Amino acid sequence: MRYMLLIHGDETQEAKSTPAEDAALMAEYGAFHEGLATAGAFVDGARLQPTATATTVRVKNGDTVTTDGPFAETKEQLGGYYIIEVPNLDAALAWAAKVPSAKHGSVEVRPVWEMGAE
């Protein structure tokens, strides 16, 4: 079954990190990614640009309205994701606990709705 790991963190805190802290975190992510790939669980993943680069789209009464920035004001922002394929939720939760940013933010685990499987 496929699961999406949505990685949330505080961009204001991330902006305060030193180059050495950034390098250490990226090394942790490299090891995490290698572990997923070795286990055959990796499907896809990406780091997202900061929320300041986001544009939100809404359609109201047939009119498309765009606004700069994220959909909602929150303390944590979506910073990246992984899509993994594992046997069950317990396995997905175990991988989520290994995401390096889980120590400073949160990782939401959601099953992917497989189209045509309704």
XYZ file of N, CA, C and O in Angstrom, residues 25 28 97-107:
52
model
N 21.664 18.050 8.685
C 20.295 17.613 8.397
C 20.223 16.958 7.017
O 19.591 15.919 6.855
N 21.504 13.518 7.223
C 20.491 12.635 7.815
C 19.446 12.243 6.774
O 19.033 11.081 6.704
N 8.654 7.877 11.623
C 9.416 8.182 12.836
C 10.899 8.358 12.543
O 11.620 8.983 13.329
N 11.353 7.860 11.389
C 12.759 7.989 11.012
C 13.043 9.238 10.176
O 14.202 9.545 9.899
N 12.001 9.962 9.759
C 12.206 11.189 8.989
C 12.960 12.178 9.876
O 12.516 12.471 10.992
N 14.101 12.692 9.448
C 14.899 13.567 10.308
C 14.134 14.760 10.878
O 14.320 15.113 12.041
N 13.247 15.355 10.115
C 12.512 16.533 10.597
C 11.447 16.202 11.640
O 10.903 17.109 12.260
N 11.164 14.935 11.844
C 10.186 14.564 12.869
C 10.663 14.973 14.261
O 9.851 15.159 15.168
N 11.978 15.146 14.413
C 12.524 15.566 15.715
C 12.220 17.027 16.020
O 12.277 17.432 17.174
N 11.911 17.819 14.989
C 11.699 19.252 15.180
C 10.314 19.705 14.740
O 9.901 20.815 15.070
N 9.634 18.891 13.965
C 8.321 19.245 13.445
C 7.402 18.048 13.548
O 7.377 17.367 14.571
N 6.684 17.765 12.469
C 5.780 16.622 12.472
C 5.735 15.991 11.091
O 6.072 16.623 10.097
N 5.328 14.739 11.060
C 5.160 14.019 9.804
C 3.753 13.427 9.817
O 3.427 12.596 10.657
